[in-house]
mmCIF file with all atom_site columns, C-alpha atoms in Angstrom:
data_model
loop_
_atom_site.group_PDB
_atom_site.id
_atom_site.type_symbol
_atom_site.label_atom_id
_atom_site.label_alt_id
_atom_site.label_comp_id
_atom_site.label_asym_id
_atom_site.label_entity_id
_atom_site.label_seq_id
_atom_site.pdbx_PDB_ins_code
_atom_site.Cartn_x
_atom_site.Cartn_y
_atom_site.Cartn_z
_atom_site.occupancy
_atom_site.B_iso_or_equiv
_atom_site.pdbx_formal_charge
_atom_site.auth_seq_id
_atom_site.auth_comp_id
_atom_site.auth_asym_id
_atom_site.auth_atom_id
_atom_site.pdbx_PDB_model_num
ATOM 1   C CA . UNK A 1 1   ? -29.462 18.784  -7.086  1.00 60.00 ? 58  UNK A CA 1
ATOM 2   C CA . UNK A 1 2   ? -25.750 17.711  -6.083  1.00 68.00 ? 59  UNK A CA 1
ATOM 3   C CA . UNK A 1 3   ? -22.900 19.669  -7.844  1.00 72.00 ? 60  UNK A CA 1
ATOM 4   C CA . UNK A 1 4   ? -20.841 17.206  -9.797  1.00 76.00 ? 61  UNK A CA 1
ATOM 5   C CA . UNK A 1 5   ? -17.217 17.245  -8.770  1.00 66.00 ? 62  UNK A CA 1
ATOM 6   C CA . UNK A 1 6   ? -14.566 17.975  -11.373 1.00 71.00 ? 63  UNK A CA 1
ATOM 7   C CA . UNK A 1 7   ? -11.516 15.807  -11.017 1.00 71.00 ? 64  UNK A CA 1
ATOM 8   C CA . UNK A 1 8   ? -9.916  16.812  -14.323 1.00 76.00 ? 65  UNK A CA 1
ATOM 9   C CA . UNK A 1 9   ? -7.051  18.534  -12.761 1.00 75.00 ? 66  UNK A CA 1
ATOM 10  C CA . UNK A 1 10  ? -5.817  15.190  -11.339 1.00 75.00 ? 67  UNK A CA 1
ATOM 11  C CA . UNK A 1 11  ? -5.404  13.723  -14.655 1.00 78.00 ? 68  UNK A CA 1
ATOM 12  C CA . UNK A 1 12  ? -1.982  15.490  -14.917 1.00 81.00 ? 69  UNK A CA 1
ATOM 13  C CA . UNK A 1 13  ? -1.101  16.052  -11.263 1.00 89.00 ? 70  UNK A CA 1
ATOM 14  C CA . UNK A 1 14  ? 2.097   14.547  -10.348 1.00 88.00 ? 71  UNK A CA 1
ATOM 15  C CA . UNK A 1 15  ? 1.260   14.148  -6.691  1.00 89.00 ? 72  UNK A CA 1
ATOM 16  C CA . UNK A 1 16  ? -2.045  12.460  -7.417  1.00 90.00 ? 73  UNK A CA 1
ATOM 17  C CA . UNK A 1 17  ? -0.816  10.077  -10.018 1.00 89.00 ? 74  UNK A CA 1
ATOM 18  C CA . UNK A 1 18  ? 2.251   8.911   -8.012  1.00 92.00 ? 75  UNK A CA 1
ATOM 19  C CA . UNK A 1 19  ? 0.275   8.393   -4.868  1.00 92.00 ? 76  UNK A CA 1
ATOM 20  C CA . UNK A 1 20  ? -2.407  6.509   -6.909  1.00 93.00 ? 77  UNK A CA 1
ATOM 21  C CA . UNK A 1 21  ? 0.158   4.284   -8.555  1.00 94.00 ? 78  UNK A CA 1
ATOM 22  C CA . UNK A 1 22  ? 1.815   3.812   -5.214  1.00 94.00 ? 79  UNK A CA 1
ATOM 23  C CA . UNK A 1 23  ? -1.548  2.647   -3.539  1.00 96.00 ? 80  UNK A CA 1
ATOM 24  C CA . UNK A 1 24  ? -2.127  0.247   -6.295  1.00 96.00 ? 81  UNK A CA 1
ATOM 25  C CA . UNK A 1 25  ? 1.345   -1.325  -5.982  1.00 96.00 ? 82  UNK A CA 1
ATOM 26  C CA . UNK A 1 26  ? 1.014   -1.392  -2.346  1.00 96.00 ? 83  UNK A CA 1
ATOM 27  C CA . UNK A 1 27  ? -2.224  -3.333  -2.715  1.00 97.00 ? 84  UNK A CA 1
ATOM 28  C CA . UNK A 1 28  ? -0.695  -5.793  -4.943  1.00 97.00 ? 85  UNK A CA 1
ATOM 29  C CA . UNK A 1 29  ? 2.389   -6.488  -2.736  1.00 97.00 ? 86  UNK A CA 1
ATOM 30  C CA . UNK A 1 30  ? 0.069   -6.719  0.452   1.00 96.00 ? 87  UNK A CA 1
ATOM 31  C CA . UNK A 1 31  ? -1.796  -9.399  -1.353  1.00 96.00 ? 88  UNK A CA 1
ATOM 32  C CA . UNK A 1 32  ? 1.276   -11.389 -2.011  1.00 94.00 ? 89  UNK A CA 1
ATOM 33  C CA . UNK A 1 33  ? 2.681   -10.996 1.522   1.00 95.00 ? 90  UNK A CA 1
ATOM 34  C CA . UNK A 1 34  ? -0.650  -11.357 3.349   1.00 93.00 ? 91  UNK A CA 1
ATOM 35  C CA . UNK A 1 35  ? -0.334  -14.921 3.709   1.00 92.00 ? 92  UNK A CA 1
ATOM 36  C CA . UNK A 1 36  ? 2.714   -14.435 5.896   1.00 92.00 ? 93  UNK A CA 1
ATOM 37  C CA . UNK A 1 37  ? 0.870   -12.010 8.238   1.00 91.00 ? 94  UNK A CA 1
ATOM 38  C CA . UNK A 1 38  ? 2.784   -8.954  7.123   1.00 92.00 ? 95  UNK A CA 1
ATOM 39  C CA . UNK A 1 39  ? 2.130   -5.827  4.983   1.00 94.00 ? 96  UNK A CA 1
ATOM 40  C CA . UNK A 1 40  ? 4.291   -4.497  2.371   1.00 94.00 ? 97  UNK A CA 1
ATOM 41  C CA . UNK A 1 41  ? 5.113   -1.345  4.518   1.00 92.00 ? 98  UNK A CA 1
ATOM 42  C CA . UNK A 1 42  ? 6.154   -3.700  7.253   1.00 94.00 ? 99  UNK A CA 1
ATOM 43  C CA . UNK A 1 43  ? 8.365   -5.692  4.926   1.00 95.00 ? 100 UNK A CA 1
ATOM 44  C CA . UNK A 1 44  ? 10.128  -2.633  3.919   1.00 95.00 ? 101 UNK A CA 1
ATOM 45  C CA . UNK A 1 45  ? 10.809  -1.743  7.466   1.00 96.00 ? 102 UNK A CA 1
ATOM 46  C CA . UNK A 1 46  ? 12.138  -5.203  8.276   1.00 96.00 ? 103 UNK A CA 1
ATOM 47  C CA . UNK A 1 47  ? 14.462  -5.126  5.035   1.00 96.00 ? 104 UNK A CA 1
ATOM 48  C CA . UNK A 1 48  ? 15.995  -1.780  6.230   1.00 97.00 ? 105 UNK A CA 1
ATOM 49  C CA . UNK A 1 49  ? 16.403  -3.052  9.830   1.00 97.00 ? 106 UNK A CA 1
ATOM 50  C CA . UNK A 1 50  ? 18.121  -6.165  8.429   1.00 97.00 ? 107 UNK A CA 1
ATOM 51  C CA . UNK A 1 51  ? 20.669  -3.951  6.506   1.00 96.00 ? 108 UNK A CA 1
ATOM 52  C CA . UNK A 1 52  ? 22.322  -2.448  9.575   1.00 94.00 ? 109 UNK A CA 1
ATOM 53  C CA . UNK A 1 53  ? 22.870  -3.690  13.290  1.00 91.00 ? 110 UNK A CA 1
ATOM 54  C CA . UNK A 1 54  ? 20.685  -0.912  14.679  1.00 91.00 ? 111 UNK A CA 1
ATOM 55  C CA . UNK A 1 55  ? 18.971  2.358   13.476  1.00 95.00 ? 112 UNK A CA 1
ATOM 56  C CA . UNK A 1 56  ? 17.903  5.294   15.361  1.00 92.00 ? 113 UNK A CA 1
ATOM 57  C CA . UNK A 1 57  ? 14.128  6.272   14.834  1.00 91.00 ? 114 UNK A CA 1
ATOM 58  C CA . UNK A 1 58  ? 15.217  9.501   13.208  1.00 90.00 ? 115 UNK A CA 1
ATOM 59  C CA . UNK A 1 59  ? 17.624  7.910   10.788  1.00 94.00 ? 116 UNK A CA 1
ATOM 60  C CA . UNK A 1 60  ? 15.348  5.148   9.787   1.00 95.00 ? 117 UNK A CA 1
ATOM 61  C CA . UNK A 1 61  ? 12.429  7.500   9.326   1.00 94.00 ? 118 UNK A CA 1
ATOM 62  C CA . UNK A 1 62  ? 14.742  9.720   7.116   1.00 92.00 ? 119 UNK A CA 1
ATOM 63  C CA . UNK A 1 63  ? 16.214  6.735   5.068   1.00 94.00 ? 120 UNK A CA 1
ATOM 64  C CA . UNK A 1 64  ? 12.700  5.464   4.359   1.00 94.00 ? 121 UNK A CA 1
ATOM 65  C CA . UNK A 1 65  ? 11.238  8.836   3.501   1.00 90.00 ? 122 UNK A CA 1
ATOM 66  C CA . UNK A 1 66  ? 8.580   8.161   6.175   1.00 92.00 ? 123 UNK A CA 1
ATOM 67  C CA . UNK A 1 67  ? 7.029   10.514  8.768   1.00 93.00 ? 124 UNK A CA 1
ATOM 68  C CA . UNK A 1 68  ? 7.985   9.385   12.251  1.00 90.00 ? 125 UNK A CA 1
ATOM 69  C CA . UNK A 1 69  ? 4.401   8.842   13.292  1.00 92.00 ? 126 UNK A CA 1
ATOM 70  C CA . UNK A 1 70  ? 3.905   6.647   10.209  1.00 93.00 ? 127 UNK A CA 1
ATOM 71  C CA . UNK A 1 71  ? 7.037   4.592   11.105  1.00 94.00 ? 128 UNK A CA 1
ATOM 72  C CA . UNK A 1 72  ? 5.894   4.211   14.576  1.00 92.00 ? 129 UNK A CA 1
ATOM 73  C CA . UNK A 1 73  ? 2.392   3.067   13.455  1.00 94.00 ? 130 UNK A CA 1
ATOM 74  C CA . UNK A 1 74  ? 4.085   0.396   11.174  1.00 93.00 ? 131 UNK A CA 1
ATOM 75  C CA . UNK A 1 75  ? 6.596   -0.697  13.803  1.00 95.00 ? 132 UNK A CA 1
ATOM 76  C CA . UNK A 1 76  ? 4.019   -1.634  16.500  1.00 95.00 ? 133 UNK A CA 1
ATOM 77  C CA . UNK A 1 77  ? 2.704   -4.872  14.928  1.00 95.00 ? 134 UNK A CA 1
ATOM 78  C CA . UNK A 1 78  ? 6.446   -5.890  14.306  1.00 96.00 ? 135 UNK A CA 1
ATOM 79  C CA . UNK A 1 79  ? 7.236   -5.181  17.941  1.00 97.00 ? 136 UNK A CA 1
ATOM 80  C CA . UNK A 1 80  ? 4.101   -6.943  18.991  1.00 96.00 ? 137 UNK A CA 1
ATOM 81  C CA . UNK A 1 81  ? 5.012   -10.007 16.948  1.00 96.00 ? 138 UNK A CA 1
ATOM 82  C CA . UNK A 1 82  ? 8.645   -9.941  18.279  1.00 97.00 ? 139 UNK A CA 1
ATOM 83  C CA . UNK A 1 83  ? 10.184  -9.071  14.749  1.00 97.00 ? 140 UNK A CA 1
ATOM 84  C CA . UNK A 1 84  ? 11.657  -5.848  15.897  1.00 97.00 ? 141 UNK A CA 1
ATOM 85  C CA . UNK A 1 85  ? 12.684  -4.059  19.063  1.00 96.00 ? 142 UNK A CA 1
ATOM 86  C CA . UNK A 1 86  ? 12.805  -0.423  19.988  1.00 92.00 ? 143 UNK A CA 1
ATOM 87  C CA . UNK A 1 87  ? 14.881  0.527   22.994  1.00 89.00 ? 144 UNK A CA 1
ATOM 88  C CA . UNK A 1 88  ? 15.591  3.813   24.795  1.00 84.00 ? 145 UNK A CA 1
ATOM 89  C CA . UNK A 1 89  ? 13.436  6.863   24.203  1.00 71.00 ? 146 UNK A CA 1
ATOM 90  C CA . UNK A 1 90  ? 11.489  8.764   26.666  1.00 63.00 ? 147 UNK A CA 1
ATOM 91  C CA . UNK A 1 91  ? 11.632  12.642  27.048  1.00 65.00 ? 148 UNK A CA 1
ATOM 92  C CA . UNK A 1 92  ? 13.479  13.158  23.781  1.00 65.00 ? 149 UNK A CA 1
ATOM 93  C CA . UNK A 1 93  ? 15.951  10.267  24.170  1.00 68.00 ? 150 UNK A CA 1
ATOM 94  C CA . UNK A 1 94  ? 17.229  8.366   21.250  1.00 84.00 ? 151 UNK A CA 1
ATOM 95  C CA . UNK A 1 95  ? 15.323  5.258   20.264  1.00 87.00 ? 152 UNK A CA 1
ATOM 96  C CA . UNK A 1 96  ? 17.257  2.403   18.848  1.00 93.00 ? 153 UNK A CA 1
ATOM 97  C CA . UNK A 1 97  ? 15.629  0.055   16.382  1.00 96.00 ? 154 UNK A CA 1
ATOM 98  C CA . UNK A 1 98  ? 16.833  -3.547  15.677  1.00 96.00 ? 155 UNK A CA 1
ATOM 99  C CA . UNK A 1 99  ? 15.431  -6.603  13.862  1.00 97.00 ? 156 UNK A CA 1
ATOM 100 C CA . UNK A 1 100 ? 15.265  -9.751  16.149  1.00 97.00 ? 157 UNK A CA 1
ATOM 101 C CA . UNK A 1 101 ? 16.165  -13.317 15.191  1.00 97.00 ? 158 UNK A CA 1
ATOM 102 C CA . UNK A 1 102 ? 12.468  -13.921 14.698  1.00 97.00 ? 159 UNK A CA 1
ATOM 103 C CA . UNK A 1 103 ? 12.358  -10.846 12.383  1.00 97.00 ? 160 UNK A CA 1
ATOM 104 C CA . UNK A 1 104 ? 15.161  -12.366 10.266  1.00 97.00 ? 161 UNK A CA 1
ATOM 105 C CA . UNK A 1 105 ? 13.358  -15.707 10.004  1.00 97.00 ? 162 UNK A CA 1
ATOM 106 C CA . UNK A 1 106 ? 10.184  -13.887 8.980   1.00 96.00 ? 163 UNK A CA 1
ATOM 107 C CA . UNK A 1 107 ? 12.232  -12.088 6.243   1.00 96.00 ? 164 UNK A CA 1
ATOM 108 C CA . UNK A 1 108 ? 13.431  -15.547 4.999   1.00 96.00 ? 165 UNK A CA 1
ATOM 109 C CA . UNK A 1 109 ? 9.837   -16.730 4.743   1.00 95.00 ? 166 UNK A CA 1
ATOM 110 C CA . UNK A 1 110 ? 8.424   -13.685 2.855   1.00 96.00 ? 167 UNK A CA 1
ATOM 111 C CA . UNK A 1 111 ? 11.379  -13.116 0.520   1.00 96.00 ? 168 UNK A CA 1
ATOM 112 C CA . UNK A 1 112 ? 10.034  -15.526 -2.110  1.00 96.00 ? 169 UNK A CA 1
ATOM 113 C CA . UNK A 1 113 ? 6.698   -13.952 -2.109  1.00 95.00 ? 170 UNK A CA 1
ATOM 114 C CA . UNK A 1 114 ? 8.346   -10.379 -2.274  1.00 96.00 ? 171 UNK A CA 1
ATOM 115 C CA . UNK A 1 115 ? 10.587  -11.587 -5.218  1.00 96.00 ? 172 UNK A CA 1
ATOM 116 C CA . UNK A 1 116 ? 7.493   -13.031 -7.053  1.00 96.00 ? 173 UNK A CA 1
ATOM 117 C CA . UNK A 1 117 ? 5.646   -9.753  -6.613  1.00 96.00 ? 174 UNK A CA 1
ATOM 118 C CA . UNK A 1 118 ? 8.708   -7.771  -7.642  1.00 96.00 ? 175 UNK A CA 1
ATOM 119 C CA . UNK A 1 119 ? 9.312   -9.843  -10.679 1.00 97.00 ? 176 UNK A CA 1
ATOM 120 C CA . UNK A 1 120 ? 5.636   -9.535  -11.786 1.00 97.00 ? 177 UNK A CA 1
ATOM 121 C CA . UNK A 1 121 ? 5.784   -5.721  -11.272 1.00 96.00 ? 178 UNK A CA 1
ATOM 122 C CA . UNK A 1 122 ? 8.898   -5.260  -13.188 1.00 97.00 ? 179 UNK A CA 1
ATOM 123 C CA . UNK A 1 123 ? 7.722   -7.539  -15.926 1.00 97.00 ? 180 UNK A CA 1
ATOM 124 C CA . UNK A 1 124 ? 4.455   -5.608  -16.327 1.00 96.00 ? 181 UNK A CA 1
ATOM 125 C CA . UNK A 1 125 ? 6.358   -2.339  -16.560 1.00 95.00 ? 182 UNK A CA 1
ATOM 126 C CA . UNK A 1 126 ? 9.461   -3.733  -18.561 1.00 96.00 ? 183 UNK A CA 1
ATOM 127 C CA . UNK A 1 127 ? 12.707  -4.067  -17.110 1.00 96.00 ? 184 UNK A CA 1
ATOM 128 C CA . UNK A 1 128 ? 14.319  -1.130  -18.989 1.00 97.00 ? 185 UNK A CA 1
ATOM 129 C CA . UNK A 1 129 ? 11.481  1.108   -18.285 1.00 96.00 ? 186 UNK A CA 1
ATOM 130 C CA . UNK A 1 130 ? 11.549  0.279   -14.529 1.00 96.00 ? 187 UNK A CA 1
ATOM 131 C CA . UNK A 1 131 ? 15.185  1.175   -14.622 1.00 96.00 ? 188 UNK A CA 1
ATOM 132 C CA . UNK A 1 132 ? 14.450  4.431   -16.284 1.00 96.00 ? 189 UNK A CA 1
ATOM 133 C CA . UNK A 1 133 ? 11.523  5.306   -13.873 1.00 94.00 ? 190 UNK A CA 1
ATOM 134 C CA . UNK A 1 134 ? 13.753  4.447   -11.000 1.00 94.00 ? 191 UNK A CA 1
ATOM 135 C CA . UNK A 1 135 ? 16.493  6.722   -12.138 1.00 95.00 ? 192 UNK A CA 1
ATOM 136 C CA . UNK A 1 136 ? 13.940  9.503   -12.786 1.00 94.00 ? 193 UNK A CA 1
ATOM 137 C CA . UNK A 1 137 ? 12.551  9.070   -9.362  1.00 92.00 ? 194 UNK A CA 1
ATOM 138 C CA . UNK A 1 138 ? 15.865  9.496   -7.722  1.00 92.00 ? 195 UNK A CA 1
ATOM 139 C CA . UNK A 1 139 ? 16.722  12.467  -9.876  1.00 93.00 ? 196 UNK A CA 1
ATOM 140 C CA . UNK A 1 140 ? 13.453  14.235  -8.877  1.00 92.00 ? 197 UNK A CA 1
ATOM 141 C CA . UNK A 1 141 ? 13.893  13.395  -5.104  1.00 88.00 ? 198 UNK A CA 1
ATOM 142 C CA . UNK A 1 142 ? 17.457  14.698  -5.016  1.00 89.00 ? 199 UNK A CA 1
ATOM 143 C CA . UNK A 1 143 ? 16.125  18.048  -6.946  1.00 92.00 ? 200 UNK A CA 1
ATOM 144 C CA . UNK A 1 144 ? 13.165  18.430  -4.505  1.00 89.00 ? 201 UNK A CA 1
ATOM 145 C CA . UNK A 1 145 ? 15.083  17.704  -1.430  1.00 81.00 ? 202 UNK A CA 1
ATOM 146 C CA . UNK A 1 146 ? 17.200  20.858  -1.984  1.00 74.00 ? 203 UNK A CA 1
#
């Protein structure tokens, strides 16, 4: 007879619940962006790349709070599709990341879908509650980074 697993500790686990909510939100945004051939994680990278002329791999990884290996994995399809470039590197060298003109056009195409998803999510949460959640997350992040 198989032993039944007890997941009751997860009911109040901050890490479990935030990761669960994040996965659900990512699925929702992915569904909205899929028709443009891009995932929510990739759109975040494109938006960040568009914000500056260029980024080092280390700086973008830190800014997005993303492990470098995760960033590399999510960059590959963007590079393959000509939406972003990575120059340099090799033997510990600095890697410079940039968005391409094609990447900027892709952002223009996906922004209406992203805005619709964002508006739906904020409406579901309530604008005031979303602002409070965002402020709370920023506070927690600053405390945990120390």
